[in-house]
Amino acid sequence: MKAIQLTAPALTAFRQTELPEPKAGPGEVLLRLRAATLNYVDVAIATGSFPGAQFPMIPVADGAGEVAALGENVGGWAVGDRVVPHFMPNWQGGPITPHHVAALRGITLPGSLAEYVAVPAASLVALPAHLDFAQGAALPIAATTAWNAVRSAQVRPGSVVVLLGTGGVSIFALQFAKSSGATVIVASSSDEKLERARQLGADHLVNYRATPAWDEEVLNLTGGRGADLVVETVGDATFARALNAAAMGGTVFTVGFVSGTAAPIDLLPIIVKALRIIGNNTGSVADLAEAARAIAAHRIVPVIDRVFDIGETGAAYAELASGGRHFGKLAIAH
Ligand SMILES: NC(=O)c1ccc[n+]([C@@H]2O[C@H](COP(=O)([O-])OP(=O)(O)OC[C@H]3O[C@@H](n4cnc5c(N)ncnc54)[C@H](OP(=O)(O)O)[C@@H]3O)[C@@H](O)[C@H]2O)c1
């Protein structure tokens, strides 16, 4: 089968190659992959800043495709079904364990830049009918994480949600928060992206370049109350402001590290405001299934900024690594 391998932790180390087609073992399904989407973690793997990968490897955590063959003892799926394989195939549900994080597609397991992959049938979720493969490939990491954020803070009409930037997680969080009736404040470096966020329903827009104290702007916009949920997708550069922007009893849902992880923390706002600082590592298959159901119910269409051909994999990675040009997700079709 045709595949792309990453031969070393370098953004220039992609090669097109031919590999033996995998076979579906007992309990597994063979997928014909059709699309992948990039997450920041893929860039982190390809720049050597995230541990766990052994090279050469088939990269990209997230994908979508069709069932091509069933292994023994597989029920519930048929050849031709359109499906999304979860990034963490061992994690069916419940609290996360070391066993779950040991098996990661595109890191310790083959990823999505190959014609075929064998995955556990229990790690599959049906692709919502209104989505194409590139849109569906955005679900495992970005949509599941955004769904967990919105669910963790019990977002409902009247909730105020703050989103940092306009990347994959933030835009899914915008779509889920609006479909839950929340008021959404988006901070971005770009007025053009803020306008696109407004078209998706964002209520208040803050350019964090023009207004570096975006947290104070959140307090102004909410009459001093702050946000019920801040989805912290950036990291050390924004964490202190995220604490300041949160309302009393609010949630700072901590997922991102695009700016780094060594955040200086003043404990006082956490203590005084009784904040909930919730860490998150993507989510389980059950979380992905819930996110997919919400997407189907609300007819949410994932925002794919651009679809690259698989031969342009290096360019797709370079686009994500450049940070800040894309809005929503970047996809690779094959
Ligand atoms: N732990 C988990 O469960 C989990 C799951 C998914 C993702 N993540 C992490 O979450 C982060 C975001 O992921 P993603 O896929 O959404 O990334 P992405 O698509 O690359 O988006 C990153 C966005 O961050 C914004 N940004 C950068 N610096 C900023 C700043 N100082 N203030 C506000 N916004 C800033 C930029 O938005 P603008 O261009 O609009 O300014 C940029 O587009 C990554 O670190 C990723 O690894 C974690």
Short mmCIF file of C-alpha atoms and ligand atoms in Angstrom, two decimals:
data_model
loop_
_atom_site.label_atom_id
_atom_site.label_comp_id
_atom_site.label_asym_id
_atom_site.label_seq_id
_atom_site.Cartn_x
_atom_site.Cartn_y
_atom_site.Cartn_z
CA MET A 1 0.00 0.00 0.00
CA LYS A 2 1.02 3.61 -0.46
CA ALA A 3 2.05 5.43 2.71
CA ILE A 4 3.90 8.45 3.98
CA GLN A 5 6.58 7.82 6.56
CA LEU A 6 8.23 10.29 8.87
CA THR A 7 11.80 9.04 9.03
CA ALA A 8 13.13 11.34 11.75
CA PRO A 9 11.81 14.10 14.03
CA ALA A 10 12.15 16.80 11.38
CA LEU A 11 9.60 18.69 9.27
CA THR A 12 11.66 17.79 6.16
CA ALA A 13 11.76 14.03 6.87
CA PHE A 14 8.60 12.83 5.07
CA ARG A 15 8.95 10.18 2.35
CA GLN A 16 6.42 8.48 0.12
CA THR A 17 6.82 4.72 0.27
CA GLU A 18 5.20 1.31 -0.36
CA LEU A 19 4.47 -0.86 2.70
CA PRO A 20 2.79 -4.26 3.13
CA GLU A 21 -0.98 -3.96 3.59
CA PRO A 22 -1.94 -4.70 7.21
CA LYS A 23 -4.44 -7.46 8.05
CA ALA A 24 -7.31 -7.16 10.49
CA GLY A 25 -6.66 -9.47 13.45
CA PRO A 26 -9.34 -10.80 15.83
CA GLY A 27 -11.49 -7.93 17.09
CA GLU A 28 -9.98 -5.59 14.50
CA VAL A 29 -11.22 -3.83 11.40
CA LEU A 30 -9.19 -2.97 8.30
CA LEU A 31 -9.85 0.62 7.26
CA ARG A 32 -9.30 2.25 3.90
CA LEU A 33 -8.28 5.70 5.13
CA ARG A 34 -9.55 8.65 3.07
CA ALA A 35 -8.49 11.75 4.98
CA ALA A 36 -6.47 12.97 7.93
CA THR A 37 -6.41 16.24 9.85
CA LEU A 38 -3.44 17.76 11.61
CA ASN A 39 -3.23 18.59 15.27
CA TYR A 40 -0.53 20.53 17.04
CA VAL A 41 0.66 17.21 18.54
CA ASP A 42 1.57 15.97 15.03
CA VAL A 43 3.88 18.96 14.62
CA ALA A 44 5.29 18.35 18.10
CA ILE A 45 6.12 14.74 17.06
CA ALA A 46 7.68 15.94 13.80
CA THR A 47 9.86 18.47 15.61
CA GLY A 48 10.97 16.11 18.38
CA SER A 49 9.21 18.05 21.13
CA PHE A 50 6.72 15.31 22.10
CA PRO A 51 8.00 11.93 23.37
CA GLY A 52 6.98 8.41 22.38
CA ALA A 53 7.50 8.05 18.63
CA GLN A 54 9.97 5.66 17.02
CA PHE A 55 11.13 6.41 13.49
CA PRO A 56 10.37 5.63 10.72
CA MET A 57 6.63 5.83 11.47
CA ILE A 58 3.34 6.51 9.70
CA PRO A 59 2.34 9.90 11.09
CA VAL A 60 -0.87 11.80 11.87
CA ALA A 61 -3.12 10.88 14.77
CA ASP A 62 -6.52 11.74 13.31
CA GLY A 63 -8.20 10.22 10.28
CA ALA A 64 -11.39 8.92 8.76
CA GLY A 65 -12.19 6.22 6.22
CA GLU A 66 -14.27 3.23 5.25
CA VAL A 67 -14.39 -0.29 6.63
CA ALA A 68 -12.56 -2.47 4.08
CA ALA A 69 -12.54 -5.85 5.91
CA LEU A 70 -13.58 -7.34 9.23
CA GLY A 71 -11.38 -9.51 11.44
CA GLU A 72 -12.73 -12.44 13.47
CA ASN A 73 -15.27 -11.73 16.20
CA VAL A 74 -16.22 -8.29 14.95
CA GLY A 75 -19.87 -7.32 15.14
CA GLY A 76 -21.68 -4.08 14.55
CA TRP A 77 -19.70 -2.94 11.50
CA ALA A 78 -20.00 -3.79 7.82
CA VAL A 79 -17.70 -3.32 4.83
CA GLY A 80 -18.26 0.17 3.41
CA ASP A 81 -19.28 1.81 6.72
CA ARG A 82 -17.86 5.34 7.03
CA VAL A 83 -16.01 5.57 10.33
CA VAL A 84 -13.61 7.52 12.50
CA PRO A 85 -10.93 5.56 14.41
CA HIS A 86 -10.15 7.05 17.81
CA PHE A 87 -6.67 8.41 18.58
CA MET A 88 -6.48 6.39 21.84
CA PRO A 89 -7.90 3.00 20.80
CA ASN A 90 -7.42 1.37 24.23
CA TRP A 91 -9.55 3.97 26.04
CA GLN A 92 -13.18 2.92 25.72
CA GLY A 93 -14.45 5.05 28.62
CA GLY A 94 -14.02 5.83 32.31
CA PRO A 95 -11.00 7.54 33.88
CA ILE A 96 -7.74 7.66 31.94
CA THR A 97 -5.02 5.11 32.85
CA PRO A 98 -1.40 4.48 31.78
CA HIS A 99 -2.68 1.64 29.55
CA HIS A 100 -4.72 4.18 27.58
CA VAL A 101 -1.87 6.59 26.89
CA ALA A 102 0.49 3.77 25.84
CA ALA A 103 -1.35 3.30 22.52
CA LEU A 104 -1.67 6.48 20.43
CA ARG A 105 -2.37 6.54 16.70
CA GLY A 106 0.31 8.48 14.83
CA ILE A 107 2.69 8.29 17.80
CA THR A 108 3.16 4.74 19.14
CA LEU A 109 0.77 3.16 16.57
CA PRO A 110 0.51 3.62 12.78
CA GLY A 111 -1.21 6.88 11.93
CA SER A 112 -3.47 8.09 9.15
CA LEU A 113 -1.14 8.77 6.19
CA ALA A 114 -1.46 5.28 4.69
CA GLU A 115 -4.04 3.67 2.43
CA TYR A 116 -4.90 1.06 5.08
CA VAL A 117 -4.70 0.60 8.84
CA ALA A 118 -5.94 -2.16 11.15
CA VAL A 119 -7.60 -0.83 14.32
CA PRO A 120 -9.66 -2.33 17.14
CA ALA A 121 -13.35 -2.37 16.17
CA ALA A 122 -14.11 -1.02 19.65
CA SER A 123 -12.19 2.18 18.81
CA LEU A 124 -14.50 3.13 15.91
CA VAL A 125 -17.24 5.72 15.85
CA ALA A 126 -19.63 6.15 12.91
CA LEU A 127 -18.97 9.24 10.82
CA PRO A 128 -21.98 11.59 11.11
CA ALA A 129 -23.89 11.35 7.80
CA HIS A 130 -23.63 15.06 6.95
CA LEU A 131 -19.81 15.09 7.11
CA ASP A 132 -17.26 14.26 4.43
CA PHE A 133 -14.08 12.36 5.30
CA ALA A 134 -11.93 15.46 5.90
CA GLN A 135 -14.55 16.92 8.23
CA GLY A 136 -14.91 13.58 10.02
CA ALA A 137 -11.14 13.31 10.43
CA ALA A 138 -11.30 16.43 12.60
CA LEU A 139 -13.32 14.67 15.30
CA PRO A 140 -11.04 12.42 17.40
CA ILE A 141 -8.74 14.99 19.02
CA ALA A 142 -10.09 18.50 18.41
CA ALA A 143 -13.84 17.87 18.62
CA THR A 144 -13.56 15.42 21.53
CA THR A 145 -11.41 17.86 23.51
CA ALA A 146 -13.74 20.80 22.82
CA TRP A 147 -16.74 18.65 23.73
CA ASN A 148 -15.13 17.63 27.03
CA ALA A 149 -14.42 21.31 27.79
CA VAL A 150 -18.01 22.41 27.22
CA ARG A 151 -19.42 19.40 29.07
CA SER A 152 -17.00 19.76 32.00
CA ALA A 153 -18.26 23.29 32.70
CA GLN A 154 -21.90 22.29 32.14
CA VAL A 155 -22.22 25.06 29.56
CA ARG A 156 -25.83 26.14 29.10
CA PRO A 157 -27.83 29.24 28.16
CA GLY A 158 -26.39 32.13 30.15
CA SER A 159 -22.89 30.63 30.42
CA VAL A 160 -19.97 32.77 29.27
CA VAL A 161 -17.20 30.94 27.41
CA VAL A 162 -13.79 32.39 26.48
CA LEU A 163 -11.78 30.86 23.64
CA LEU A 164 -8.14 31.63 22.90
CA GLY A 165 -7.25 31.76 19.23
CA THR A 166 -9.03 30.24 16.27
CA GLY A 167 -7.36 26.84 15.93
CA GLY A 168 -9.02 23.46 15.76
CA VAL A 169 -10.03 23.09 19.42
CA SER A 170 -11.24 26.69 19.81
CA ILE A 171 -13.46 26.58 16.72
CA PHE A 172 -15.11 23.30 17.76
CA ALA A 173 -15.57 24.78 21.26
CA LEU A 174 -17.21 27.83 19.64
CA GLN A 175 -19.63 25.59 17.73
CA PHE A 176 -20.47 23.43 20.77
CA ALA A 177 -20.80 26.45 23.10
CA LYS A 178 -23.13 28.29 20.72
CA SER A 179 -25.27 25.20 20.22
CA SER A 180 -25.52 25.02 24.04
CA GLY A 181 -26.81 28.61 24.21
CA ALA A 182 -23.68 30.22 25.69
CA THR A 183 -22.28 33.70 25.14
CA VAL A 184 -18.86 33.27 23.52
CA ILE A 185 -15.87 35.63 23.63
CA VAL A 186 -13.07 34.83 21.16
CA ALA A 187 -9.55 36.27 21.39
CA SER A 188 -7.44 36.11 18.22
CA SER A 189 -4.40 37.79 16.71
CA SER A 190 -6.31 38.57 13.52
CA ASP A 191 -9.33 40.77 12.82
CA GLU A 192 -10.07 38.71 9.72
CA LYS A 193 -10.24 35.51 11.78
CA LEU A 194 -12.35 37.27 14.39
CA GLU A 195 -14.81 38.18 11.65
CA ARG A 196 -14.96 34.50 10.62
CA ALA A 197 -15.57 33.60 14.28
CA ARG A 198 -18.40 36.15 14.39
CA GLN A 199 -19.99 34.49 11.36
CA LEU A 200 -19.91 31.21 13.34
CA GLY A 201 -21.78 32.88 16.19
CA ALA A 202 -19.09 34.44 18.43
CA ASP A 203 -20.71 37.24 20.46
CA HIS A 204 -17.65 39.29 21.44
CA LEU A 205 -14.33 39.58 19.63
CA VAL A 206 -11.00 40.65 21.16
CA ASN A 207 -7.80 41.10 19.17
CA TYR A 208 -5.13 40.05 21.68
CA ARG A 209 -2.43 41.87 19.73
CA ALA A 210 -4.30 45.18 19.92
CA THR A 211 -5.60 44.38 23.43
CA PRO A 212 -2.95 42.29 25.22
CA ALA A 213 -4.97 42.53 28.47
CA TRP A 214 -7.78 40.45 26.92
CA ASP A 215 -8.62 39.14 30.39
CA GLU A 216 -9.55 42.65 31.56
CA GLU A 217 -11.66 43.01 28.40
CA VAL A 218 -13.48 39.77 29.35
CA LEU A 219 -14.19 41.28 32.78
CA ASN A 220 -15.44 44.51 31.14
CA LEU A 221 -17.69 42.60 28.76
CA THR A 222 -19.21 40.57 31.61
CA GLY A 223 -19.81 43.42 34.05
CA GLY A 224 -16.85 42.28 36.18
CA ARG A 225 -18.16 38.72 36.58
CA GLY A 226 -15.79 36.85 34.24
CA ALA A 227 -16.21 33.64 32.27
CA ASP A 228 -17.73 30.36 33.41
CA LEU A 229 -15.32 28.54 31.12
CA VAL A 230 -11.95 29.50 29.67
CA VAL A 231 -10.63 26.90 27.24
CA GLU A 232 -6.87 27.25 27.78
CA THR A 233 -5.43 26.18 24.44
CA VAL A 234 -2.27 28.33 24.52
CA GLY A 235 -0.21 27.58 27.64
CA ASP A 236 2.28 29.55 29.69
CA ALA A 237 1.78 32.79 27.74
CA THR A 238 -1.89 33.05 28.71
CA PHE A 239 -2.47 30.95 31.82
CA ALA A 240 -2.32 33.82 34.34
CA ARG A 241 -4.74 35.87 32.24
CA ALA A 242 -7.04 32.85 31.93
CA LEU A 243 -7.22 32.67 35.74
CA ASN A 244 -8.01 36.39 35.86
CA ALA A 245 -10.70 36.10 33.16
CA ALA A 246 -12.53 33.28 34.96
CA ALA A 247 -15.62 33.95 37.10
CA MET A 248 -15.87 32.77 40.72
CA GLY A 249 -16.38 29.01 40.60
CA GLY A 250 -15.40 29.07 36.91
CA THR A 251 -13.51 26.41 34.99
CA VAL A 252 -10.13 26.82 33.31
CA PHE A 253 -10.01 23.82 31.00
CA THR A 254 -6.30 23.26 30.48
CA VAL A 255 -5.28 21.55 27.26
CA GLY A 256 -2.79 23.58 25.23
CA PHE A 257 0.91 24.21 25.09
CA VAL A 258 1.50 26.09 21.82
CA SER A 259 3.42 28.75 23.79
CA GLY A 260 5.07 26.31 26.25
CA THR A 261 4.17 24.60 29.50
CA ALA A 262 6.13 26.34 32.28
CA ALA A 263 3.44 28.79 33.38
CA PRO A 264 4.13 31.02 36.39
CA ILE A 265 1.09 30.56 38.62
CA ASP A 266 -0.27 32.87 41.31
CA LEU A 267 -2.39 30.56 43.45
CA LEU A 268 -4.46 33.37 44.92
CA PRO A 269 -7.07 33.66 42.11
CA ILE A 270 -7.49 29.88 42.14
CA ILE A 271 -8.07 29.91 45.91
CA VAL A 272 -10.11 33.11 46.23
CA LYS A 273 -12.35 32.39 43.23
CA ALA A 274 -12.55 28.64 43.98
CA LEU A 275 -11.64 27.93 40.36
CA ARG A 276 -11.79 24.50 38.80
CA ILE A 277 -8.54 23.87 36.90
CA ILE A 278 -9.33 20.81 34.79
CA GLY A 279 -6.61 19.00 32.85
CA ASN A 280 -7.62 16.97 29.83
CA ASN A 281 -5.92 14.40 27.62
CA THR A 282 -8.19 14.25 24.55
CA GLY A 283 -10.90 11.81 25.72
CA SER A 284 -12.19 8.27 25.44
CA VAL A 285 -14.03 6.52 22.60
CA ALA A 286 -17.22 7.20 24.58
CA ASP A 287 -16.37 10.93 24.65
CA LEU A 288 -15.74 10.90 20.88
CA ALA A 289 -19.07 9.12 20.34
CA GLU A 290 -20.87 11.77 22.42
CA ALA A 291 -19.15 14.57 20.49
CA ALA A 292 -20.16 12.91 17.19
CA ARG A 293 -23.78 12.63 18.38
CA ALA A 294 -23.82 16.32 19.33
CA ILE A 295 -22.34 17.21 15.92
CA ALA A 296 -25.02 15.15 14.18
CA ALA A 297 -27.84 16.56 16.33
CA HIS A 298 -26.82 20.20 15.80
CA ARG A 299 -25.71 19.68 12.18
CA ILE A 300 -22.34 21.17 13.13
CA VAL A 301 -19.96 21.32 10.16
CA PRO A 302 -16.29 21.17 11.21
CA VAL A 303 -14.32 24.09 9.79
CA ILE A 304 -11.63 22.82 7.43
CA ASP A 305 -9.44 25.73 6.40
CA ARG A 306 -7.63 23.87 3.64
CA VAL A 307 -7.33 20.33 2.26
CA PHE A 308 -3.83 19.32 1.12
CA ASP A 309 -3.12 16.37 -1.13
CA ILE A 310 -1.12 13.60 0.57
CA GLY A 311 1.84 14.50 -1.69
CA GLU A 312 1.87 17.93 -0.02
CA THR A 313 2.21 16.54 3.52
CA GLY A 314 5.35 18.56 4.27
CA ALA A 315 3.59 21.77 3.21
CA ALA A 316 0.58 20.94 5.41
CA TYR A 317 2.82 20.43 8.44
CA ALA A 318 4.73 23.64 7.65
CA GLU A 319 1.44 25.53 7.51
CA LEU A 320 0.39 24.32 10.96
CA ALA A 321 3.89 24.79 12.40
CA SER A 322 3.98 28.39 11.16
CA GLY A 323 1.21 29.01 13.70
CA GLY A 324 -1.53 31.44 13.16
CA ARG A 325 -2.33 31.33 9.41
CA HIS A 326 -5.06 28.70 9.58
CA PHE A 327 -8.59 28.98 10.99
CA GLY A 328 -10.02 25.72 12.31
CA LYS A 329 -8.42 22.60 10.87
CA LEU A 330 -5.95 21.63 8.15
CA ALA A 331 -6.70 18.36 6.35
CA ILE A 332 -4.82 15.92 4.13
CA ALA A 333 -6.87 13.88 1.65
CA HIS A 334 -5.88 10.57 0.04
N1 LIG B 1 -4.80 18.07 26.08
C1 LIG B 1 -5.69 17.82 25.14
O1 LIG B 1 -6.67 17.09 25.33
C2 LIG B 1 -5.51 18.47 23.82
C3 LIG B 1 -6.32 18.13 22.74
C4 LIG B 1 -6.23 18.86 21.56
C5 LIG B 1 -5.26 19.88 21.48
N2 LIG B 1 -4.46 20.13 22.53
C6 LIG B 1 -3.49 21.23 22.49
O2 LIG B 1 -4.21 22.45 22.46
C7 LIG B 1 -3.47 23.42 21.73
C8 LIG B 1 -4.34 23.97 20.62
O3 LIG B 1 -4.60 22.93 19.71
P1 LIG B 1 -5.20 23.24 18.29
O4 LIG B 1 -5.20 21.97 17.54
O5 LIG B 1 -6.46 24.00 18.43
O6 LIG B 1 -4.04 24.19 17.73
P2 LIG B 1 -3.97 25.08 16.43
O7 LIG B 1 -5.05 24.70 15.46
O8 LIG B 1 -2.55 25.06 16.00
O9 LIG B 1 -4.35 26.54 16.97
C9 LIG B 1 -3.49 27.26 17.80
C10 LIG B 1 -4.02 28.69 17.87
O10 LIG B 1 -3.54 29.28 19.06
C11 LIG B 1 -3.73 30.67 18.93
N3 LIG B 1 -2.74 31.36 19.74
C12 LIG B 1 -1.40 31.27 19.68
N4 LIG B 1 -0.84 32.10 20.62
C13 LIG B 1 -1.88 32.69 21.27
C14 LIG B 1 -1.97 33.64 22.32
N5 LIG B 1 -0.87 34.14 22.90
N6 LIG B 1 -3.20 34.01 22.75
C15 LIG B 1 -4.32 33.49 22.17
N7 LIG B 1 -4.29 32.60 21.15
C16 LIG B 1 -3.08 32.22 20.71
C17 LIG B 1 -3.64 31.01 17.45
O11 LIG B 1 -4.88 31.62 17.09
P3 LIG B 1 -4.99 32.97 16.25
O12 LIG B 1 -4.26 32.72 14.98
O13 LIG B 1 -6.45 33.18 16.07
O14 LIG B 1 -4.37 34.08 17.06
C18 LIG B 1 -3.51 29.62 16.79
O15 LIG B 1 -4.26 29.52 15.64
C19 LIG B 1 -2.20 22.71 21.27
O16 LIG B 1 -1.17 22.93 22.19
C20 LIG B 1 -2.59 21.24 21.28
O17 LIG B 1 -1.48 20.38 21.42
C21 LIG B 1 -4.56 19.45 23.69
#
